[in-house]
Coordinates of C-alpha atoms and ligand atoms in Angstrom, one line a residue:
X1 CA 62.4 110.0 97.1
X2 CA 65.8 110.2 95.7
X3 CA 65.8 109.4 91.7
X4 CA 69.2 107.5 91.3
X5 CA 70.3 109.9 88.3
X6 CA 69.5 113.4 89.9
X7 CA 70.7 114.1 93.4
X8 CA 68.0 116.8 95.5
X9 CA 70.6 117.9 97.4
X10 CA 67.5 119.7 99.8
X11 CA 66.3 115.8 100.3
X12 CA 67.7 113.9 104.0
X13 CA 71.4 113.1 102.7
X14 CA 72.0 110.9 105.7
X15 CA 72.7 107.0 105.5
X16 CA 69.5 104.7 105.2
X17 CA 68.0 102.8 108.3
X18 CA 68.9 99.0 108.2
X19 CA 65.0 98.9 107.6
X20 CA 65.1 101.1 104.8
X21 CA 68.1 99.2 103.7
X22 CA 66.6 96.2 103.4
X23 CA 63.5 97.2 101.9
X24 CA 65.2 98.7 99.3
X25 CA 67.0 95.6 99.0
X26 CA 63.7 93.3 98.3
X27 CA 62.9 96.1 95.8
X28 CA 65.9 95.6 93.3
X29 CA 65.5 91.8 94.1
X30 CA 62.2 92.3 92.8
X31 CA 62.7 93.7 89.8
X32 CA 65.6 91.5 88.9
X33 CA 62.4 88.6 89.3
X34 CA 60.9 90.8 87.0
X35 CA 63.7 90.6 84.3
X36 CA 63.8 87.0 84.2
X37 CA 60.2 86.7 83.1
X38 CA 59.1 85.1 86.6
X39 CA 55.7 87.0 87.1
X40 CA 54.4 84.3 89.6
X41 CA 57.1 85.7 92.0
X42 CA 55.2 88.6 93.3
X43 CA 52.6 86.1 94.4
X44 CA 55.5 85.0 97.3
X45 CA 55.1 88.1 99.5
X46 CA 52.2 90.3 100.0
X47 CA 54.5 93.3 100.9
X48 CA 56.5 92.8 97.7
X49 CA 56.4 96.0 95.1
X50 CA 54.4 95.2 92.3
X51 CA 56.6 94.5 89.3
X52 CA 56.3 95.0 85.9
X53 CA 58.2 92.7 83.6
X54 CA 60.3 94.8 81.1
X55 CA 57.9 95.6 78.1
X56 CA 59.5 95.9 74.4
X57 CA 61.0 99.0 72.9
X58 CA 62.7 99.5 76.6
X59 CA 65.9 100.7 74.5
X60 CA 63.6 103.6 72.8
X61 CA 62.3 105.0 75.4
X62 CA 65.6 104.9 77.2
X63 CA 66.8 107.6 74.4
X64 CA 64.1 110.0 74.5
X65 CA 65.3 113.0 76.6
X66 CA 64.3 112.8 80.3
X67 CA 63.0 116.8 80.6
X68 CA 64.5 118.6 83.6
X69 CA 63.8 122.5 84.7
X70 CA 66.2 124.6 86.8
X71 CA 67.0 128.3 87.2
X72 CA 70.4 127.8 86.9
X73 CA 72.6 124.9 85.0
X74 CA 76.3 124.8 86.0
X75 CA 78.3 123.0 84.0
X76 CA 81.3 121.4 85.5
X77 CA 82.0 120.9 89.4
X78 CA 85.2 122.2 89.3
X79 CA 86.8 125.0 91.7
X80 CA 85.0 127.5 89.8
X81 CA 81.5 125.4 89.2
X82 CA 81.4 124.3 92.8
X83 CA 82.1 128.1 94.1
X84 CA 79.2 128.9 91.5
X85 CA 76.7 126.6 92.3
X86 CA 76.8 127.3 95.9
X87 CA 76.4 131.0 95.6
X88 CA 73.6 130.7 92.9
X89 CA 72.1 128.4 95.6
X90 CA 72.6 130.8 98.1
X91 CA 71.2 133.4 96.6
X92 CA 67.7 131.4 96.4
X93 CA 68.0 130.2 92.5
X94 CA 67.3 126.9 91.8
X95 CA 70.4 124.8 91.1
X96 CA 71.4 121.7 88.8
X97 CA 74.9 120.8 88.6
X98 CA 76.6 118.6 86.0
X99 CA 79.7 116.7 86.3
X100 CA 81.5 114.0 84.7
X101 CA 83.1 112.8 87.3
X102 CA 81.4 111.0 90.2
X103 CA 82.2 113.7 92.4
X104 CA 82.8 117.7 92.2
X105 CA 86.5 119.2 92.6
X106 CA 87.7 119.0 89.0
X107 CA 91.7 119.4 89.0
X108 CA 92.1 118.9 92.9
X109 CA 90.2 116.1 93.5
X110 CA 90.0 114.6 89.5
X111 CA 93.8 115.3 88.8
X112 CA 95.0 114.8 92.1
X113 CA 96.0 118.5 92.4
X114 CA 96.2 119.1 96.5
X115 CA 98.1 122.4 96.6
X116 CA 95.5 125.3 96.1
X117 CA 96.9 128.3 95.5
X118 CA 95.0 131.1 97.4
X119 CA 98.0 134.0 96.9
X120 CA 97.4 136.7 99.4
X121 CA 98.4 140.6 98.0
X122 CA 99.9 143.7 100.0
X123 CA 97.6 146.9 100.2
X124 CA 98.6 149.9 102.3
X125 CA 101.7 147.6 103.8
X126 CA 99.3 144.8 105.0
X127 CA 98.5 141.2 103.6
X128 CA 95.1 141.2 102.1
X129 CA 93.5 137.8 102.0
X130 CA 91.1 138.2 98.6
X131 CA 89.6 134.4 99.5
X132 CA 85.6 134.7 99.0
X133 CA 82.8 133.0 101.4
X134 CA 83.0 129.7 99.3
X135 CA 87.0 129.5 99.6
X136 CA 86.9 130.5 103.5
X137 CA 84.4 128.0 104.6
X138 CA 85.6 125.1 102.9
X139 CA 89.3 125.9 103.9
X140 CA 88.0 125.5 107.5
X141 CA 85.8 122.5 107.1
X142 CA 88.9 120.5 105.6
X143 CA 91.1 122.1 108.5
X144 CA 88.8 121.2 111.0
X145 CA 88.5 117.1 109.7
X146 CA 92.2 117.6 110.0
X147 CA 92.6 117.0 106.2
X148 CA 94.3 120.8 105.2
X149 CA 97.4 122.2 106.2
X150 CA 98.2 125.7 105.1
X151 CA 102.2 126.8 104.0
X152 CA 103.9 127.4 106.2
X153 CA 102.8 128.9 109.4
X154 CA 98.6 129.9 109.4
X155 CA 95.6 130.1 107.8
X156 CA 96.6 133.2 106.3
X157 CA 99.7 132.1 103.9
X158 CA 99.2 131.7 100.4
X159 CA 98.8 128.0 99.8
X160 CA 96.4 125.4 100.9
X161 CA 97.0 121.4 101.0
X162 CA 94.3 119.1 100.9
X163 CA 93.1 115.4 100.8
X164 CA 91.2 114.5 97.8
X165 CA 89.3 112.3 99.5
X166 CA 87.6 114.3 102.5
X167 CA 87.5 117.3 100.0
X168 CA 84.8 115.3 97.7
X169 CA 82.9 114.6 100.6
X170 CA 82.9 118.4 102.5
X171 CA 83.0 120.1 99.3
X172 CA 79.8 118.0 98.2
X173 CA 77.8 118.7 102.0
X174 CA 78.3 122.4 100.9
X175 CA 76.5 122.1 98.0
X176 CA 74.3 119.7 99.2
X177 CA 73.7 122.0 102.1
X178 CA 73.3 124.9 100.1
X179 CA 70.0 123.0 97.8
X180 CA 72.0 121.8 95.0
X181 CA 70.7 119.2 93.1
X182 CA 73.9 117.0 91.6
X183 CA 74.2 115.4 88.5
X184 CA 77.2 113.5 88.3
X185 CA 78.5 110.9 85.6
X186 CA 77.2 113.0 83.0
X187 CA 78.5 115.2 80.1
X188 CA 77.5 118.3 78.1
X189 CA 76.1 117.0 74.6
X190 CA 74.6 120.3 73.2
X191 CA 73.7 123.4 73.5
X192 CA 70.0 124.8 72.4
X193 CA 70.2 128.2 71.5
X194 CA 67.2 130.6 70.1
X195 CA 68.3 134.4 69.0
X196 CA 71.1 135.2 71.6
X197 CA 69.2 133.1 74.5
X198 CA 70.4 129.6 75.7
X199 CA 66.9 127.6 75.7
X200 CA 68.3 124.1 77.0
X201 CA 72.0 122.3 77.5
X202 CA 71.2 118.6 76.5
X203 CA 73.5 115.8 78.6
X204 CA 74.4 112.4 78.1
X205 CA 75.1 110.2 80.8
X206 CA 73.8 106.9 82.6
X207 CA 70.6 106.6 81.9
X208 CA 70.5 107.8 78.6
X209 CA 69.6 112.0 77.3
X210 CA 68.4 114.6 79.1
X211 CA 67.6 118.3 78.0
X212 CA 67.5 120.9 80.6
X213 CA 65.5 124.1 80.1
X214 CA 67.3 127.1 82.1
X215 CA 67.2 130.6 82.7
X216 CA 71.0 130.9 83.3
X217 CA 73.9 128.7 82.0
X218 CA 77.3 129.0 83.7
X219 CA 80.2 127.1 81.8
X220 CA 82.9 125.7 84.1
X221 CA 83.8 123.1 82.2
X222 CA 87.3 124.3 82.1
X223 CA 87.3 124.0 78.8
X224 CA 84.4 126.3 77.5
X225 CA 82.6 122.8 76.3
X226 CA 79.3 124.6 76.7
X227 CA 80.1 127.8 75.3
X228 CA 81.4 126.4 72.3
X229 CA 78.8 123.6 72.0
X230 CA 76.3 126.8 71.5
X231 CA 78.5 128.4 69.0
X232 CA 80.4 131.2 71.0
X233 CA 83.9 132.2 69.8
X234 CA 86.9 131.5 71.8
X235 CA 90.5 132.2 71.7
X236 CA 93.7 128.9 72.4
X237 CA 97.0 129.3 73.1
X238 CA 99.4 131.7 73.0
X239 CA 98.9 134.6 70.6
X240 CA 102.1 134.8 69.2
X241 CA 101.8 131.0 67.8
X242 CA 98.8 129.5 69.0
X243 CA 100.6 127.1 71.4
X244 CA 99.1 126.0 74.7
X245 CA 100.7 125.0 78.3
X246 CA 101.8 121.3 78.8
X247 CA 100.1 119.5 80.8
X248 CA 100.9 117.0 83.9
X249 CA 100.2 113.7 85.4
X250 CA 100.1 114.5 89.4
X251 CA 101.7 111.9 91.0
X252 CA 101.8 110.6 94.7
X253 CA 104.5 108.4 96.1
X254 CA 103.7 106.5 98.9
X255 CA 106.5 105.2 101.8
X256 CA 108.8 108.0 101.5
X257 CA 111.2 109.0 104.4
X258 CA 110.5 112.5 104.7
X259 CA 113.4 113.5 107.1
X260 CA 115.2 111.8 104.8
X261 CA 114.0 113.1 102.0
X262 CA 114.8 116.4 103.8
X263 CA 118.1 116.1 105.0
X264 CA 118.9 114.9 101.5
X265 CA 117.5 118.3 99.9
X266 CA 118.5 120.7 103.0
X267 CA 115.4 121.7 103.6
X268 CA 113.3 122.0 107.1
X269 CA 110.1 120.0 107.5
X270 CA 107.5 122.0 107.9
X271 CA 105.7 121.9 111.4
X272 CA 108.2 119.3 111.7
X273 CA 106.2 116.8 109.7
X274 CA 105.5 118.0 106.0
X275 CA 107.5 117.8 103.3
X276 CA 107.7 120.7 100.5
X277 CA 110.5 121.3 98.4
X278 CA 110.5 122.7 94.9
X279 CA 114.0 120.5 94.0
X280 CA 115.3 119.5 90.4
X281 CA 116.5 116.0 90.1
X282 CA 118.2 115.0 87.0
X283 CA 115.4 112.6 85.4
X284 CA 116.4 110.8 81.9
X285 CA 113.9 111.5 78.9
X286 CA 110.1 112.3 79.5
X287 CA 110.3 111.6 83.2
X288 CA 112.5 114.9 83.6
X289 CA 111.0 117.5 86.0
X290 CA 109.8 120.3 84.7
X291 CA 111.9 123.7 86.0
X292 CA 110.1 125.4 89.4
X293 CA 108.6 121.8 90.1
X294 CA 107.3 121.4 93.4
X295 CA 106.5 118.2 95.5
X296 CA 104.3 118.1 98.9
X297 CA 103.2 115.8 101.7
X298 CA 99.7 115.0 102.0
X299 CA 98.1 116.1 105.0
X300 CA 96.6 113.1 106.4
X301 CA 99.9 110.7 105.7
X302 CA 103.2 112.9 105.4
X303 CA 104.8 110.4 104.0
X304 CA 103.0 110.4 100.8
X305 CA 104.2 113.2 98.3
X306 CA 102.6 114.4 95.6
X307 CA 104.5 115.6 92.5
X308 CA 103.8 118.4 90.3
X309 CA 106.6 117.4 87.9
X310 CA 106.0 116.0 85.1
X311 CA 105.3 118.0 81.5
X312 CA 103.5 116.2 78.2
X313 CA 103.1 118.9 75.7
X314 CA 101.6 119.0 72.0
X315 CA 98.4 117.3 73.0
X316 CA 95.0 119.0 73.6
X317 CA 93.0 118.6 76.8
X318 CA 89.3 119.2 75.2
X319 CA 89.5 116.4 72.7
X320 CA 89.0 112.6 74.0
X321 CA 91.5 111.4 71.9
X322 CA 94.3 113.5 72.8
X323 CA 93.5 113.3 76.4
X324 CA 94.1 108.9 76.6
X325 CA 97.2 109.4 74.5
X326 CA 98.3 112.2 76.9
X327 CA 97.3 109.8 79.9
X328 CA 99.3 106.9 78.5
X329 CA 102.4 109.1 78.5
X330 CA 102.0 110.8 81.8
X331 CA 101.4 107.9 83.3
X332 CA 104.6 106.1 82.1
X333 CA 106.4 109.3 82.8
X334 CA 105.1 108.9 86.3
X335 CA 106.4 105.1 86.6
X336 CA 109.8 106.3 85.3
X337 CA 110.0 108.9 87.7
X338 CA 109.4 106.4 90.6
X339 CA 112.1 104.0 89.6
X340 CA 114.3 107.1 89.6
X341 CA 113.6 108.2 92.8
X342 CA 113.7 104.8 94.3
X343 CA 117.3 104.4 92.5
X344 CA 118.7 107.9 93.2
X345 CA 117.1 110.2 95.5
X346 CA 117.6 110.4 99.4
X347 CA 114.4 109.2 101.5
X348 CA 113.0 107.1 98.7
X349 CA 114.6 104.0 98.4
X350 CA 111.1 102.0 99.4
X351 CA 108.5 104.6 97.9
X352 CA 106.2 103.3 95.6
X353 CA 103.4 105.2 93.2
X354 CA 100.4 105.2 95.1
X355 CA 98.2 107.3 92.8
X356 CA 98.0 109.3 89.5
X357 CA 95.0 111.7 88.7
X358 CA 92.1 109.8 87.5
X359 CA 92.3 112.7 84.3
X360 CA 95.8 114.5 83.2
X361 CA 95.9 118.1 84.7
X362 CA 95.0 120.7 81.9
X363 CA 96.6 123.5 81.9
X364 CA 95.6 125.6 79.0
X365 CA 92.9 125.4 76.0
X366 CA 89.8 127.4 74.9
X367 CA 89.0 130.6 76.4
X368 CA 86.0 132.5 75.3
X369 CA 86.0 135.6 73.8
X370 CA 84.4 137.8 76.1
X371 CA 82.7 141.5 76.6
X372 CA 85.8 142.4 78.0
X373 CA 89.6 140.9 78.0
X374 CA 92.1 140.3 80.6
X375 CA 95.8 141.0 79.1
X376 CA 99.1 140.6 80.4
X377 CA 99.2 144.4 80.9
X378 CA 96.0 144.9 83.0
X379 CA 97.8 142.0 85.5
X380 CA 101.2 143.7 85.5
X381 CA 99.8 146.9 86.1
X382 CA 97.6 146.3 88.9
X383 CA 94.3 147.6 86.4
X384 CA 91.6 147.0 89.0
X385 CA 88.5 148.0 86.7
X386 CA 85.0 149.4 88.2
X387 CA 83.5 146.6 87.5
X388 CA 85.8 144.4 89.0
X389 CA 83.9 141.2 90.7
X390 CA 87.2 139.5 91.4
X391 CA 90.5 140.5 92.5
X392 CA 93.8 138.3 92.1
X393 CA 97.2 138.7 92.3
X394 CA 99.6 135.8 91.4
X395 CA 102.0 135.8 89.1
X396 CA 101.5 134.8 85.5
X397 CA 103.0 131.7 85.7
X398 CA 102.6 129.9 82.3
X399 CA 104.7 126.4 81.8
X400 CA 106.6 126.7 77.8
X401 CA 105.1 124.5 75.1
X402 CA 107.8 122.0 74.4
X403 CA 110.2 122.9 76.6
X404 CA 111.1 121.9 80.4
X405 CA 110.9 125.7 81.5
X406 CA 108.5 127.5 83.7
X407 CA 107.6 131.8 83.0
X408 CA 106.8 133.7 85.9
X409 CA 106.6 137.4 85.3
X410 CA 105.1 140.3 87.6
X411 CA 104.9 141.8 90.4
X412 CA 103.6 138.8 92.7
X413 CA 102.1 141.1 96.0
X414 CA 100.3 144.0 93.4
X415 CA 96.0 142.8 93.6
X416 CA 94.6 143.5 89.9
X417 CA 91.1 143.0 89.0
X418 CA 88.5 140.5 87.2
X419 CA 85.9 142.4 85.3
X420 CA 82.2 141.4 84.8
X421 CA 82.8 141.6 81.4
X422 CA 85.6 138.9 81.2
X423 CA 82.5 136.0 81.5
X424 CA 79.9 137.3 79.8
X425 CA 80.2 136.5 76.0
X426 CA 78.7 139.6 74.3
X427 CA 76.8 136.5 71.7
X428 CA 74.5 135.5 74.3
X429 CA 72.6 137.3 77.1
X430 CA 71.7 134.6 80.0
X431 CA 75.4 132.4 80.1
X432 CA 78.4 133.2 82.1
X433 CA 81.9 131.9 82.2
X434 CA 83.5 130.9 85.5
X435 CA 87.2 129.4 85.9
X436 CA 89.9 129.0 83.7
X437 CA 87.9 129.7 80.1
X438 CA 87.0 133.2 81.2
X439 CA 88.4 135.9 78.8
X440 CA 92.2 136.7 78.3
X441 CA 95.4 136.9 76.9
X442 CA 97.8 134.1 77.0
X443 CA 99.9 135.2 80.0
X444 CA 97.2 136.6 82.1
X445 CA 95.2 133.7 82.3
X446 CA 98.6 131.5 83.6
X447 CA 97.5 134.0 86.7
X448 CA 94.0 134.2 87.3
X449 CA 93.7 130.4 86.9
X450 CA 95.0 129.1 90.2
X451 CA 92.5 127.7 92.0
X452 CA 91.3 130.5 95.0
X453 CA 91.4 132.7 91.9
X454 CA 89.0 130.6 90.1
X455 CA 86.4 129.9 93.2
X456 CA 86.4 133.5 93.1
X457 CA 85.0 134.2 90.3
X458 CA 82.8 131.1 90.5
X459 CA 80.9 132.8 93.5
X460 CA 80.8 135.9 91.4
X461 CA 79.1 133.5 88.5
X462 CA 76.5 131.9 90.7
X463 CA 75.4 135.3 93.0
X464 CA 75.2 137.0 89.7
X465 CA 73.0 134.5 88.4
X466 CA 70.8 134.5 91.0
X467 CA 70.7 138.0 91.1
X468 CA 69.3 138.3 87.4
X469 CA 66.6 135.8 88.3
X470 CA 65.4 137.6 91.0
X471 CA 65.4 140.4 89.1
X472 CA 64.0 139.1 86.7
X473 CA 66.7 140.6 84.2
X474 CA 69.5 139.0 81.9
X475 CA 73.2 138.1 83.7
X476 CA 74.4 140.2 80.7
X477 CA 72.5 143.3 81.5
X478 CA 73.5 143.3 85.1
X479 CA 75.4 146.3 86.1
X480 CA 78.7 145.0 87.0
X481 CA 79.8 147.6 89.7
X482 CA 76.8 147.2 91.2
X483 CA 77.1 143.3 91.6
X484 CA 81.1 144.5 93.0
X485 CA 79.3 146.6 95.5
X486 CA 77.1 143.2 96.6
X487 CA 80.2 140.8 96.5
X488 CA 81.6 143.2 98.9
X489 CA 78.8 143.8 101.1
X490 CA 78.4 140.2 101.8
X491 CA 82.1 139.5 102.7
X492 CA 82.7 137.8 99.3
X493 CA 85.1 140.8 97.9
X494 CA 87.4 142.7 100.1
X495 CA 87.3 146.4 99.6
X496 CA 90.6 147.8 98.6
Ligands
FAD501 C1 99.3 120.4 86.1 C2 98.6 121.6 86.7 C3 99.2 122.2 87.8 C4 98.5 123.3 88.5 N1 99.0 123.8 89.6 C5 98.2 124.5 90.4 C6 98.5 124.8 91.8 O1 99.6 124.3 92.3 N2 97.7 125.5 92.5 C7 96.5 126.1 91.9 O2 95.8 126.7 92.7 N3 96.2 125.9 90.6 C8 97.0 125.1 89.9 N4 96.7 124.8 88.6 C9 95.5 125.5 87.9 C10 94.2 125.0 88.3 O3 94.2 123.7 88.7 C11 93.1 125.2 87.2 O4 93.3 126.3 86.5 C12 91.7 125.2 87.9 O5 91.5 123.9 88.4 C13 90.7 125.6 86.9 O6 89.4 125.5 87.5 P1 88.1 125.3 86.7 O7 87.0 125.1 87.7 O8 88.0 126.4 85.7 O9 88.4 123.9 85.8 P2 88.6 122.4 86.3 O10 89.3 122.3 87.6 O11 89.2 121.8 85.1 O12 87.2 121.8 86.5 C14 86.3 121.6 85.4 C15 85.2 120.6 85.8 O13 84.3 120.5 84.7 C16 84.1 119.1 84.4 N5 83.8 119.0 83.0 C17 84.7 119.3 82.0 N6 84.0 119.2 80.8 C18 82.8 118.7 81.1 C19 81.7 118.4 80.3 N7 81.7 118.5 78.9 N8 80.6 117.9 80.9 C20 80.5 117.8 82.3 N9 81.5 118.1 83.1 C21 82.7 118.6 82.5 C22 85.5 118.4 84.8 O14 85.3 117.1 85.1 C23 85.8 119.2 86.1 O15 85.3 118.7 87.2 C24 97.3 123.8 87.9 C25 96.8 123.2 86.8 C26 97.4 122.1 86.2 C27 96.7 121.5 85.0

């Protein structure tokens, strides 16, 4: 039986029968009778349900919490949460993932962020791909449905573009696949906490409370909601000032010419059919690009072109209030960028805005403050740590608070590593960080936070986690060259 709040991802995920269909249909026309007080009405069918009319004090019992177990709680279906929950799955925990979206992908699919950035490095003179299992397979699933194209050339370049809407749906049969149990539409409310143990994450969604009793919790909220919600300590901004990363309204443009478009900008198509071009146009006010802006086709309609463009800065991206007013604006910034393409720009003269991210990408805010730090000097220098679960190796690429200007320092090809240490808080023993609120500087993180990067160390997250349950240990007492040696032994780590 499928409950209509919690998913059991191990349950027949197939479409109902007609039959089933339509019994379920005389069911929720039952219990609407049922609501209207008309208690003769079961009397009509023998095969009709039973009903109950709705007693008194309904609204009560709706707010005590509904009590849930799991092994593991992920929180957040992000790049990172999705990579997590998988593995954790994989590795034979039980898993309960909560979103607040009605589907899992976070910034590609929720900010309408299509260009994953899976940056390849150079070892001994060849191109190392540092992908993990999660990364690879999904990769090939969206290639396969014919809704990824890589940049330029093969599988093996250093971008990926994909469609939002067959990524929710073959991102979500992984997990699905894998015996995840989904929770979507629902939000983090608090954290339970006894000595340096997280007892129980409480959520709030449809349907009212719920309190989940865990052994692990994994935050990949993005944000570090969880974390902070159980009183870790985190680190925002830069260090210098405290100053985060704008952030961006992804915008797609529908009806474009592209060899227009292309000819206009000197550029080739790619495979003769994509556009890509990282061009500057001369935008008035808000709508101005941002410097090292980059627009792409979409792969199932290349004339649609997304736009990562657009900058609102000053505005924080874990606070509810911040986030509409940063919405309104990059939204309008989006409409004015439109009408300036349509007015100006070769290739769009009949393009109109087809869709903005459902949420404003966020760049930058809390990180925690974990056992051990990434910094700007570990990534430039190529530090690859013993404990290393993760490797990476783009450049720290941090957009300037305020400005219209884009950093990107280091060496782009040199692999450096993530340590163990980076998600484990040293306040609590059984949580882990995954994604972008893992621990480090400023500058290091505007590297490790692309999105293969982050699915990285999301399948690092979940096999550790499963690993501690079996056993029967704490995540923060795991050994974390040991857990490097697994990661490599099961494909999910290269060995450098
Ligand atoms: C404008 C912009 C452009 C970027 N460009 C690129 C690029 O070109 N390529 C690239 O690879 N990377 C890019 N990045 C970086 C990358 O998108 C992020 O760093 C990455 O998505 C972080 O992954 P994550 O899983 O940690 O967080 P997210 O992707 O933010 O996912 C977090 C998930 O948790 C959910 N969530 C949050 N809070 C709660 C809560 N309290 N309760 C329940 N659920 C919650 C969210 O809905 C979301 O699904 C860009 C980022 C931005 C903002």
């Amino acid at each position: 039986m499928i409950n209509s709040s919690v998913i059991n991802i191990t349950q027949n995920v197939s479409l109902p029968s007609r039959r089933v269909f339509l019994t379920g249909a005389g069911c929720l026309l039952g219990a609407g009778v049922a609501a209207l007080g008309a208690g003769a009405a079961g009397a009509a069918s023998p095969t009709a349900p039973s009903r109950t009319a709705v007693p008194s004090g309904a609204s009560a019992r709706m707010r005590q919490a509904e009590a849930i177990e799991t092994d593991v709680i992920v929180c957040g279906g992000g790049p990172a949460g999705m990579a997590a929950a998988w593995a954790a799955a994989r590795g034979g925990a039980r898993v309960l993932l909560i979103e607040r979206h009605g589907y899992v992908g976070g910034n590609i699919t929720a900010a309408n962020l299509t260009w994953v950035i899976n940056w390849k490095v150079e070892v001994g003179g060849k191109r190392v791909d540092l992908a993990g299992r999660f990364y690879k397979e999904l990769m090939a699933r969206l290639h396969a449905a014919g809704a990824h194209y890589p940049d330029p050339g093969s599988l093996t370049t250093d971008f990926d573009v994909v469609e939002p809407e067959d990524f929710k749906f073959i991102a979500e049969a992984m997990l699905l696949e894998a015996g995840c149990r989904l929770r979507y539409h629902t939000l983090i409310s608090g954290v339970e906490v006894k000595g340096e143990r997280i007892k129980a994450v409480h959520l709030t969604g449809k349907g009212g409370p719920a309190k989940v009793r865990c052994m692990v919790m994994i935050d990949a909220t993005g944000d570090g909601d969880a974390f902070t919600l159980a009183g870790a300590d985190f680190v925002y901004g830069r260090e210098s000032d405290g100053l985060w990363q704008p952030m961006t309204m992804l915008t797609t443009v529908a009806g474009v010419d592209v060899a227009e478009a292309a000819r206009g900008a000197g550029i080739k198509l790619h495979y003769n059919k994509y556009y890509i071009n990282t061009d500057k146009f001369d935008l008035p006010d808000e709508g101005r690009p941002t410097s090292g802006s980059m627009t792409w086709s979409t792969p199932r309609d290349s004339s649609q072109v997304t736009f990562n463009w657009l900058h609102v800065s000053g505005l924080r991206g874990e606070r509810a209030d911040e986030l509409a007013e940063a919405c309104v604006r990059g939204r309008r910034q989006a409409r004015q960028m439109v009408d300036y393409l349509r007015a100006h720009v070769p290739g769009y003269r009949n393009a109109w805005l087809l869709r903005t991210g459902e949420q404003i990408g966020v760049r930058e805010s809390r990180r925690i403050k974990g056992r051990a730090t990434i910094t700007e000097e570990d990534v430039a220098a190529g530090k690859i740590p013993a404990d290393s679960i993760s490797l990476a190796g783009y450049y720290m690429d941090t957009h300037l608070p305020g400005k219209k200007a884009v950093k990107i320092d280091r060496n782009p090809r040199t692999p450096y590593g993530i340590p163990y240490g980076a998600l484990v808080s040293p306040q609590f023993v059984n949580a882990l960080a995954a994604g972008r609120c893992i621990s480090g500087t400023h500058l290091a993180a505007g590297s490790y936070r692309v999105m293969g990067t982050v699915m990285n160390i999301g399948e690092a997250a979940g096999t550790a986690a499963a690993q501690a349950i079996r056993k029967k240990t704490e995540v923060a007492d795991l050994d974390g060259a040991a857990l490097r040696q697994t990661l490599e032994s099961a494909g999910a780590l290269p060995r450098l």
